[in-house]
PDB file of C-alpha atoms in Angstrom:
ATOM      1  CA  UNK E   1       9.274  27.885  -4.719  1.00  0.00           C
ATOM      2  CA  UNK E   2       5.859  27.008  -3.862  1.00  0.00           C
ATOM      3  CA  UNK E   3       5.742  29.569  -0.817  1.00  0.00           C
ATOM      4  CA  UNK E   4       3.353  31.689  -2.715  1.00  0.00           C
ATOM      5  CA  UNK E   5       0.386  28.809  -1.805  1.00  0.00           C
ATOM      6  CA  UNK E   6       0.954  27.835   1.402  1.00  0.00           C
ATOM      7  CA  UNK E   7       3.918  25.504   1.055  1.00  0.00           C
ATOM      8  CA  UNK E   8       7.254  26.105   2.626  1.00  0.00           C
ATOM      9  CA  UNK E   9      10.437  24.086   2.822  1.00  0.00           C
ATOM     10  CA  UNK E  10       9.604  21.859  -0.481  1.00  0.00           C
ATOM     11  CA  UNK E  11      13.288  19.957  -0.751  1.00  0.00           C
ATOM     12  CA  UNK E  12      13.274  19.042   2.940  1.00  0.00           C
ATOM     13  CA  UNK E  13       9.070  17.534   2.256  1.00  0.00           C
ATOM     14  CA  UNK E  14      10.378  15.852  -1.063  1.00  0.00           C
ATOM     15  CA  UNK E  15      13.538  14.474   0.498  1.00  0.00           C
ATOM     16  CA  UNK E  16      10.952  12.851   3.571  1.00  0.00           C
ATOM     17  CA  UNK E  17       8.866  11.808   0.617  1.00  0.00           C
ATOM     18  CA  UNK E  18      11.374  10.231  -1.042  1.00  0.00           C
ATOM     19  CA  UNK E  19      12.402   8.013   2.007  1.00  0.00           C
ATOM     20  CA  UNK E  20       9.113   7.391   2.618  1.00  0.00           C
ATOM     21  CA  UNK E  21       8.085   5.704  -0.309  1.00  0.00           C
ATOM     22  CA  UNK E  22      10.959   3.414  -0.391  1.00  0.00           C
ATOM     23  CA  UNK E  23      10.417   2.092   3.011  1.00  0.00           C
ATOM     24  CA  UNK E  24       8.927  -1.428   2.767  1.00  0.00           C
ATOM     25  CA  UNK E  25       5.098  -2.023   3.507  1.00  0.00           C
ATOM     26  CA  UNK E  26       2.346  -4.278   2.958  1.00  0.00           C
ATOM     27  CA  UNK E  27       1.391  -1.577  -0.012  1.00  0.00           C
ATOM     28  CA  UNK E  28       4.546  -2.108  -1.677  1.00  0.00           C
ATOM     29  CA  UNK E  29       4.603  -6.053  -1.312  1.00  0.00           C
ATOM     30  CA  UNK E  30       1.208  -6.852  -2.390  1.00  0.00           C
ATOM     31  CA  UNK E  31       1.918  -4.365  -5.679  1.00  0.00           C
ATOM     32  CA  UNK E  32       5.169  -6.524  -6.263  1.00  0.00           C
ATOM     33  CA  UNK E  33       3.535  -9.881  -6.082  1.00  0.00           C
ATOM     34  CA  UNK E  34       0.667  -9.312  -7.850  1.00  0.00           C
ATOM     35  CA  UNK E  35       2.895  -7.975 -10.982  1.00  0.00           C
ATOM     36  CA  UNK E  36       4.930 -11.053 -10.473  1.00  0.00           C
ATOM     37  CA  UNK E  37       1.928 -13.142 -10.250  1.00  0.00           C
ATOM     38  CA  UNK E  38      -0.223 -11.600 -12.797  1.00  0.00           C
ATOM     39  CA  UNK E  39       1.538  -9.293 -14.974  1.00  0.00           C
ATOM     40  CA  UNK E  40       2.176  -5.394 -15.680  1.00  0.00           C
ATOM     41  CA  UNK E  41      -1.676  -5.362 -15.775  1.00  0.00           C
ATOM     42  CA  UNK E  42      -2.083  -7.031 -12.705  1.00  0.00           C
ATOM     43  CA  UNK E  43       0.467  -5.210 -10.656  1.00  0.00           C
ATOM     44  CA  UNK E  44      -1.407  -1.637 -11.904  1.00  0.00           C
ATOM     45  CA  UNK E  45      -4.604  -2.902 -10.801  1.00  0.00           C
ATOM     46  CA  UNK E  46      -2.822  -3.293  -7.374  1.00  0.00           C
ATOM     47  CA  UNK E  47      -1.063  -0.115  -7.723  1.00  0.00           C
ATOM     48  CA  UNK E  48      -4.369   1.644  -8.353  1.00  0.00           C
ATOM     49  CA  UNK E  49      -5.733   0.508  -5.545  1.00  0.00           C
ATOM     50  CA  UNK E  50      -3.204   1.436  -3.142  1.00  0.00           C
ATOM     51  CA  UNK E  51      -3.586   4.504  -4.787  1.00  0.00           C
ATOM     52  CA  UNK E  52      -7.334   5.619  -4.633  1.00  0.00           C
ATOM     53  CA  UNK E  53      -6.904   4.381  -0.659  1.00  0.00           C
ATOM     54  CA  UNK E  54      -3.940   6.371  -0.026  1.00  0.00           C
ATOM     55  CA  UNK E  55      -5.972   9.462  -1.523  1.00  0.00           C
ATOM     56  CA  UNK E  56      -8.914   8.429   0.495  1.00  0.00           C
ATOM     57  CA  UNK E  57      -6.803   8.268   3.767  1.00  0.00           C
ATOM     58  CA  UNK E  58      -4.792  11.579   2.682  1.00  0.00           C
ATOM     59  CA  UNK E  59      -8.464  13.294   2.211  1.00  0.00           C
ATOM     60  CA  UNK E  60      -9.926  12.003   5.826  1.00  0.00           C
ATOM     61  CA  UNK E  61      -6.602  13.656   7.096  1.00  0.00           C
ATOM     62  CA  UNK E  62      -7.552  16.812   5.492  1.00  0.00           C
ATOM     63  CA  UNK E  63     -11.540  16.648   7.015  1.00  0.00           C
ATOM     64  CA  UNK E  64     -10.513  15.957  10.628  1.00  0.00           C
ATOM     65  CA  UNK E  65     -10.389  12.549  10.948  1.00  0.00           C
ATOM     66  CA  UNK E  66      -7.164  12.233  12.162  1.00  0.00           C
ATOM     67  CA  UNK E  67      -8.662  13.674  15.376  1.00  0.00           C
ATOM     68  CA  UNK E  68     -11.095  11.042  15.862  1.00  0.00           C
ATOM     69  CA  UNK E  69      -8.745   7.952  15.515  1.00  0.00           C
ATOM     70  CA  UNK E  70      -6.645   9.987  17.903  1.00  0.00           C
ATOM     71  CA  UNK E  71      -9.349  10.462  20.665  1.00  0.00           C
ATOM     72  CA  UNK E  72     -11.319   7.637  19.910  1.00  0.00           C
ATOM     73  CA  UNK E  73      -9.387   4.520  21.169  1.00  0.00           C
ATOM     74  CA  UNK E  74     -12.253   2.205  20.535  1.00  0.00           C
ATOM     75  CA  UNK E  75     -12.407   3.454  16.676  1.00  0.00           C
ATOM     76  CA  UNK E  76      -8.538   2.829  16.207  1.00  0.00           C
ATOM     77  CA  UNK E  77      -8.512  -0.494  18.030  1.00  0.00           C
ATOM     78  CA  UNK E  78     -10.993  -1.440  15.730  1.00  0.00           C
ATOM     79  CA  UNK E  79      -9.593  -0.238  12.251  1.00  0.00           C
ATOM     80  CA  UNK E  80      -6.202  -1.460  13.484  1.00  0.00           C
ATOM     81  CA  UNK E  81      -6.868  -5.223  14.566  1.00  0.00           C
ATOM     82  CA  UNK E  82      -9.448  -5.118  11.017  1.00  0.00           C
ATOM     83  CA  UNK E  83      -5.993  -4.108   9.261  1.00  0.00           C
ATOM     84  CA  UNK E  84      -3.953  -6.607  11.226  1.00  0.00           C
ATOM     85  CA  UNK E  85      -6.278 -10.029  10.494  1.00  0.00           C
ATOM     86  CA  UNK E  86      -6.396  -8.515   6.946  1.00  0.00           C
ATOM     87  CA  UNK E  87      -3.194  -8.698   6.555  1.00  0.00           C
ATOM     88  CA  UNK E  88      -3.198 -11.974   8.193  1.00  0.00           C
ATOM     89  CA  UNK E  89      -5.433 -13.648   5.886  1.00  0.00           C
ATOM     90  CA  UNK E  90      -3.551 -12.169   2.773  1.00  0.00           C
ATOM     91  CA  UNK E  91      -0.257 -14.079   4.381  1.00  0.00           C
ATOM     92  CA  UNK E  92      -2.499 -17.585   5.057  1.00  0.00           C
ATOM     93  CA  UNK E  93      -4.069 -16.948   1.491  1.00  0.00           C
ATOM     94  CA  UNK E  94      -0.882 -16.753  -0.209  1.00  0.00           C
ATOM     95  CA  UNK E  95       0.847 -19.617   1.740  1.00  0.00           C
ATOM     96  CA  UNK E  96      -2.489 -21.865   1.313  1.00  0.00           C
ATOM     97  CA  UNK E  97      -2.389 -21.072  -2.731  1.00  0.00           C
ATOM     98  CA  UNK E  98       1.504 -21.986  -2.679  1.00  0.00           C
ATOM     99  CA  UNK E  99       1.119 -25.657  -1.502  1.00  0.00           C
ATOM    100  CA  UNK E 100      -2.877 -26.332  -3.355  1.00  0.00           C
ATOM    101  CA  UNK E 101      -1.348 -24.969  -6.307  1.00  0.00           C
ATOM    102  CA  UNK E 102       0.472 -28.422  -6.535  1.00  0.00           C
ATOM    103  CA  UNK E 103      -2.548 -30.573  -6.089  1.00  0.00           C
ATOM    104  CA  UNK E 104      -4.628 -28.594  -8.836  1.00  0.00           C
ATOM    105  CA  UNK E 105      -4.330 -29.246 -12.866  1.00  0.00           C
ATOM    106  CA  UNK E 106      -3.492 -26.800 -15.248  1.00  0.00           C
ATOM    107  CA  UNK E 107      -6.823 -25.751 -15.591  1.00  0.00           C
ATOM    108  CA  UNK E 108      -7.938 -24.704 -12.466  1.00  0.00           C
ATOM    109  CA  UNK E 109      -4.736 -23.098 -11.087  1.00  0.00           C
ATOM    110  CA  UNK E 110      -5.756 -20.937 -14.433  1.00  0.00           C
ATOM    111  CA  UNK E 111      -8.959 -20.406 -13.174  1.00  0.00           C
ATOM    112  CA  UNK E 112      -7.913 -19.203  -9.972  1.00  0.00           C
ATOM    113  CA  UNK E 113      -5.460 -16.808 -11.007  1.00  0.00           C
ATOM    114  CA  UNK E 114      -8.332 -15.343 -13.432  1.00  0.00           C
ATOM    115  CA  UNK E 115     -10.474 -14.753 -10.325  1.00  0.00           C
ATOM    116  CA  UNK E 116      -7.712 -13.388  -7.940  1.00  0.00           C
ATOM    117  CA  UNK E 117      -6.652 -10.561 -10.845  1.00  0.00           C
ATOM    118  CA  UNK E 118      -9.797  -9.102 -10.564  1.00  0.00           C
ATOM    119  CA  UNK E 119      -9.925  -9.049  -7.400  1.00  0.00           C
ATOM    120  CA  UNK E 120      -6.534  -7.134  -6.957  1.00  0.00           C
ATOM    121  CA  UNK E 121      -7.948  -3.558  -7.149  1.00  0.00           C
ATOM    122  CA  UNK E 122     -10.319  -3.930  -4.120  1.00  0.00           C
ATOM    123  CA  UNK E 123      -7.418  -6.131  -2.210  1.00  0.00           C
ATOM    124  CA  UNK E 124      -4.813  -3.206  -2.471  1.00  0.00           C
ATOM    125  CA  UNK E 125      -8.148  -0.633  -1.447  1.00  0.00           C
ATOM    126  CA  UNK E 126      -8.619  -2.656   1.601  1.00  0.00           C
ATOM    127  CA  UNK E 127      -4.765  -3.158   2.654  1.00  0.00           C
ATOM    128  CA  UNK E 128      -4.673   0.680   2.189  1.00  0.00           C
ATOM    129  CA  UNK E 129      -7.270   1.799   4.254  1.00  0.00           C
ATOM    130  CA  UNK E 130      -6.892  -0.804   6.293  1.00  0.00           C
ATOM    131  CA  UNK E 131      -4.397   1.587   8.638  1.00  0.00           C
ATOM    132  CA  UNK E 132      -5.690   4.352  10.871  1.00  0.00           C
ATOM    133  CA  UNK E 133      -1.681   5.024  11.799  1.00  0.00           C
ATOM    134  CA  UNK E 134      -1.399   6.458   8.428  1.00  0.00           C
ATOM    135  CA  UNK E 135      -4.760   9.233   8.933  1.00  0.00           C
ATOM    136  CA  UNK E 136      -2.369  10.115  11.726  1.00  0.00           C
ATOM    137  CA  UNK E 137       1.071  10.365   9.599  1.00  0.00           C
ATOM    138  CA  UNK E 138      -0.248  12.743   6.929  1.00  0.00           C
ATOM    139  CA  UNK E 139      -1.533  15.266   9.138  1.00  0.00           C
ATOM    140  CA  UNK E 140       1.456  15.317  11.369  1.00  0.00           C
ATOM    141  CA  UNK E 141       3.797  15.658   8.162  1.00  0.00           C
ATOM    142  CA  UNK E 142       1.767  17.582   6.027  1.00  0.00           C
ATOM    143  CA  UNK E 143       1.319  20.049   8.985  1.00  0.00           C
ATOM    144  CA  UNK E 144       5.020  21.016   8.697  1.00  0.00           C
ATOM    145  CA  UNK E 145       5.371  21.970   5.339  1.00  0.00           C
ATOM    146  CA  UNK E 146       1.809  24.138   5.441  1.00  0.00           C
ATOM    147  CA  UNK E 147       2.307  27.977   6.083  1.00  0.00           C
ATOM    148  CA  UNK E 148      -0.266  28.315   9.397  1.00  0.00           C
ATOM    149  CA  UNK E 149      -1.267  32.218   7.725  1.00  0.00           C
ATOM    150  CA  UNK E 150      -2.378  30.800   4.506  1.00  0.00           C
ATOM    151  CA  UNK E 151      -5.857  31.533   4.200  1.00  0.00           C
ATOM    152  CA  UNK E 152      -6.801  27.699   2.886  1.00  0.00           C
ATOM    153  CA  UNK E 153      -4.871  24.680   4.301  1.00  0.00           C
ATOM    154  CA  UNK E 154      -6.990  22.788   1.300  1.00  0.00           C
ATOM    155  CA  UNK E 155      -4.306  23.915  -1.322  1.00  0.00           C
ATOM    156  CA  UNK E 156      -1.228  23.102   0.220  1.00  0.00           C
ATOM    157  CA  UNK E 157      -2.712  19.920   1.575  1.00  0.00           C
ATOM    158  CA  UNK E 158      -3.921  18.841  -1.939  1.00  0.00           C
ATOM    159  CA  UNK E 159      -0.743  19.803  -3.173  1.00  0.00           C
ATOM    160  CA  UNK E 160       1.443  18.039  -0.649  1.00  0.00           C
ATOM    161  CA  UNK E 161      -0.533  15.032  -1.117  1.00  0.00           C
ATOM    162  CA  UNK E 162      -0.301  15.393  -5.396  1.00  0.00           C
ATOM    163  CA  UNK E 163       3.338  15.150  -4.748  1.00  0.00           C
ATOM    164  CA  UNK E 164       3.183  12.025  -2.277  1.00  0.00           C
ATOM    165  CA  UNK E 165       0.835  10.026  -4.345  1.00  0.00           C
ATOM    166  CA  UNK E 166       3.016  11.130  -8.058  1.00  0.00           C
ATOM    167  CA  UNK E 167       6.100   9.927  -5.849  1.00  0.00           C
ATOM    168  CA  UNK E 168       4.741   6.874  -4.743  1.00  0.00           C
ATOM    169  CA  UNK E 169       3.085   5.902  -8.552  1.00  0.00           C
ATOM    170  CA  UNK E 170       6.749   5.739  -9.651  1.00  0.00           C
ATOM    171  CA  UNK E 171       7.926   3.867  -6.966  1.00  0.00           C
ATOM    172  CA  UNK E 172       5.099   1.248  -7.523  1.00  0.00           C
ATOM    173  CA  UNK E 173       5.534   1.282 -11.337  1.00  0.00           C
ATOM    174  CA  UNK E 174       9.466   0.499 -10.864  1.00  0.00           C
ATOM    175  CA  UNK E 175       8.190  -2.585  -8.334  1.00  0.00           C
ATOM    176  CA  UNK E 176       5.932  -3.538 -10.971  1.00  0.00           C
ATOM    177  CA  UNK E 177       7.964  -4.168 -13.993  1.00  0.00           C
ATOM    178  CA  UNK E 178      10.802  -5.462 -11.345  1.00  0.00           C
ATOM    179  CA  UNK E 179       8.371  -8.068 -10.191  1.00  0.00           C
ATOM    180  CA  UNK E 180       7.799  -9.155 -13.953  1.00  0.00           C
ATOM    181  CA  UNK E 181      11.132  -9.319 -14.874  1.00  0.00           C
ATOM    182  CA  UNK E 182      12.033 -11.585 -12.445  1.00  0.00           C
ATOM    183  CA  UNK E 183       9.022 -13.416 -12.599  1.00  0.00           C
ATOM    184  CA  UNK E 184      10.327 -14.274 -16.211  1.00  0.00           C
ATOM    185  CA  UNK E 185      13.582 -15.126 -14.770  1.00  0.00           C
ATOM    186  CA  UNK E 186      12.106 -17.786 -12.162  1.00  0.00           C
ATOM    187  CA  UNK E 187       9.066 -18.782 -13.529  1.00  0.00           C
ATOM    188  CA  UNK E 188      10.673 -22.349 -14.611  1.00  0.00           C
ATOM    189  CA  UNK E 189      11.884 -23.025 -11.562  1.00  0.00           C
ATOM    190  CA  UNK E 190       9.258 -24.330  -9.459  1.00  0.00           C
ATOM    191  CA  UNK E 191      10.992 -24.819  -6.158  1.00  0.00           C
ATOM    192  CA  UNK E 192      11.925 -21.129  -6.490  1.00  0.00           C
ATOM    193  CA  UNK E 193       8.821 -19.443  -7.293  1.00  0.00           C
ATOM    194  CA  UNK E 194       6.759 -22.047  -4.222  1.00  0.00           C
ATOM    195  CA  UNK E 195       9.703 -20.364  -1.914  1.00  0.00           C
ATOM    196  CA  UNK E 196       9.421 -16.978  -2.779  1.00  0.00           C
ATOM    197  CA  UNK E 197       5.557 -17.495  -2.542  1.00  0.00           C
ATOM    198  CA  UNK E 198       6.011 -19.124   0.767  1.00  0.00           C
ATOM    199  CA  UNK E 199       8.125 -15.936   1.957  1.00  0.00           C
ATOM    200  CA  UNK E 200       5.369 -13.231   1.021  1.00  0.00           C
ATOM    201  CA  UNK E 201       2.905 -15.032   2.907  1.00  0.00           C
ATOM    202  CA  UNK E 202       5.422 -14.905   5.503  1.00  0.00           C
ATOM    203  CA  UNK E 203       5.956 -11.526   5.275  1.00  0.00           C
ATOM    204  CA  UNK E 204       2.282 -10.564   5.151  1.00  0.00           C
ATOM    205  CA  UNK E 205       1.413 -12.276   8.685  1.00  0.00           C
ATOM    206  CA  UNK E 206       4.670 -10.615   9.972  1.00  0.00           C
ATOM    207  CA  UNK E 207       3.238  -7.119   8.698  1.00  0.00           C
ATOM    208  CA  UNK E 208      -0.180  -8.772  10.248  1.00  0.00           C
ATOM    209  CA  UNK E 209       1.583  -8.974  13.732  1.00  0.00           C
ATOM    210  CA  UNK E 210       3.148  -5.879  13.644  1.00  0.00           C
ATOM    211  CA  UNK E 211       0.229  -3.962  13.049  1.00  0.00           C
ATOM    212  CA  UNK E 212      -1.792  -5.643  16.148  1.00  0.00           C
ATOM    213  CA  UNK E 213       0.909  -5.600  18.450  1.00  0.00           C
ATOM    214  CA  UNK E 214       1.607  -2.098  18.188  1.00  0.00           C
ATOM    215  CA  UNK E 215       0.572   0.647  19.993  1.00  0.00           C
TER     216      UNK E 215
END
């Protein structure tokens, strides 16, 4: 179908796509709670961030820097363990927040939230970029579905990575309105919504640990 610019095997890419997108990452998690937390607004300006970073990362691919994470062990150390305590301070952020938010009055837990939905757009940037593993993925898998005689791997590649990022925009837009609808279904029950909280955070240092321990 799309063989005529580069791309072959489309259904087999879309299929990998697809299964890609619905695995669960720190990307996916931090769009969910912040639409739980702050709304359809708020979970957009986290999906928009994941977004410009996962273009960012898919255009380094496309210049060659895939190469240089991949011979340059210093530079992926670095960007990796800068990922991991990211992610680690997102987890002790969210579990300090859960517990203070009982100490605070109305009025400042308002205040805080304020603060931390404008700050969700450069959060979800950072916990994108934050992964030189992924520089890595999207050349190896775009690779496969590129014709090596087409006369510009820049099509295809923008292509391929149209497709990912259009895929991936759904899959955060279903999280998002998920994550307010059962916000509205929790949101009087305290106990619930302080042990949900307390289980992101958890998840977020797990992601954390994952990432550092890694090779």
């Amino acid at each position: 179908m799309l063989e005529s610019i580069g791309i072959s095997n489309i259904w087999t890419y879309l299929l990998g796509v697809i299964f890609i997108t619905l695995v669960p990452g720190p990307n996916s998690i931090f769009v969910l709670t912040s639409s739980a937390k702050h709304g359809v607004k708020g979970g957009y300006k986290a999906a928009l961030g994941v977004f410009t970073g996962d273009a960012l990362l898919i255009f380094l691919a496309f210049l060659g820097v895939a190469s240089l994470v991949k011979t340059s062990p210093v530079f992926f150390i670095v960007i990796k363990y800068a990922g991991a305590l990211y992610l680690t301070y997102l987890g002790l952020k969210t579990l300090y927040a859960t517990f203070q938010k009982k100490k605070e009055t109305p009025e400042q837990v308002s205040e805080v939230a304020v603060k931390a939905k404008d700050g969700l757009y450069v959060k979800a940037l950072f916990l994108s970029m934050l992964n030189p593993k992924m520089i890595i993925f999207y050349v190896s898998f775009f690779i496969q579905f590129i014709d090596p005689k087409y006369e510009s791997a820049g099509v295809p590649f923008f292509v391929l990575g149209a497709i990912l990022e259009t895929c991936s925009m759904l899959y955060l837009s279903v999280l998002i309105f998920g994550g307010v609808a059962i916000t509205n279904k929790v949101k009087h029950n305290k106990r619930l919504a302080s042990l949900s909280n307390s289980c992101i955070g958890a998840v977020f240092l797990l992601f954390g640990a994952k990432l550092a321990l890694t090779a």
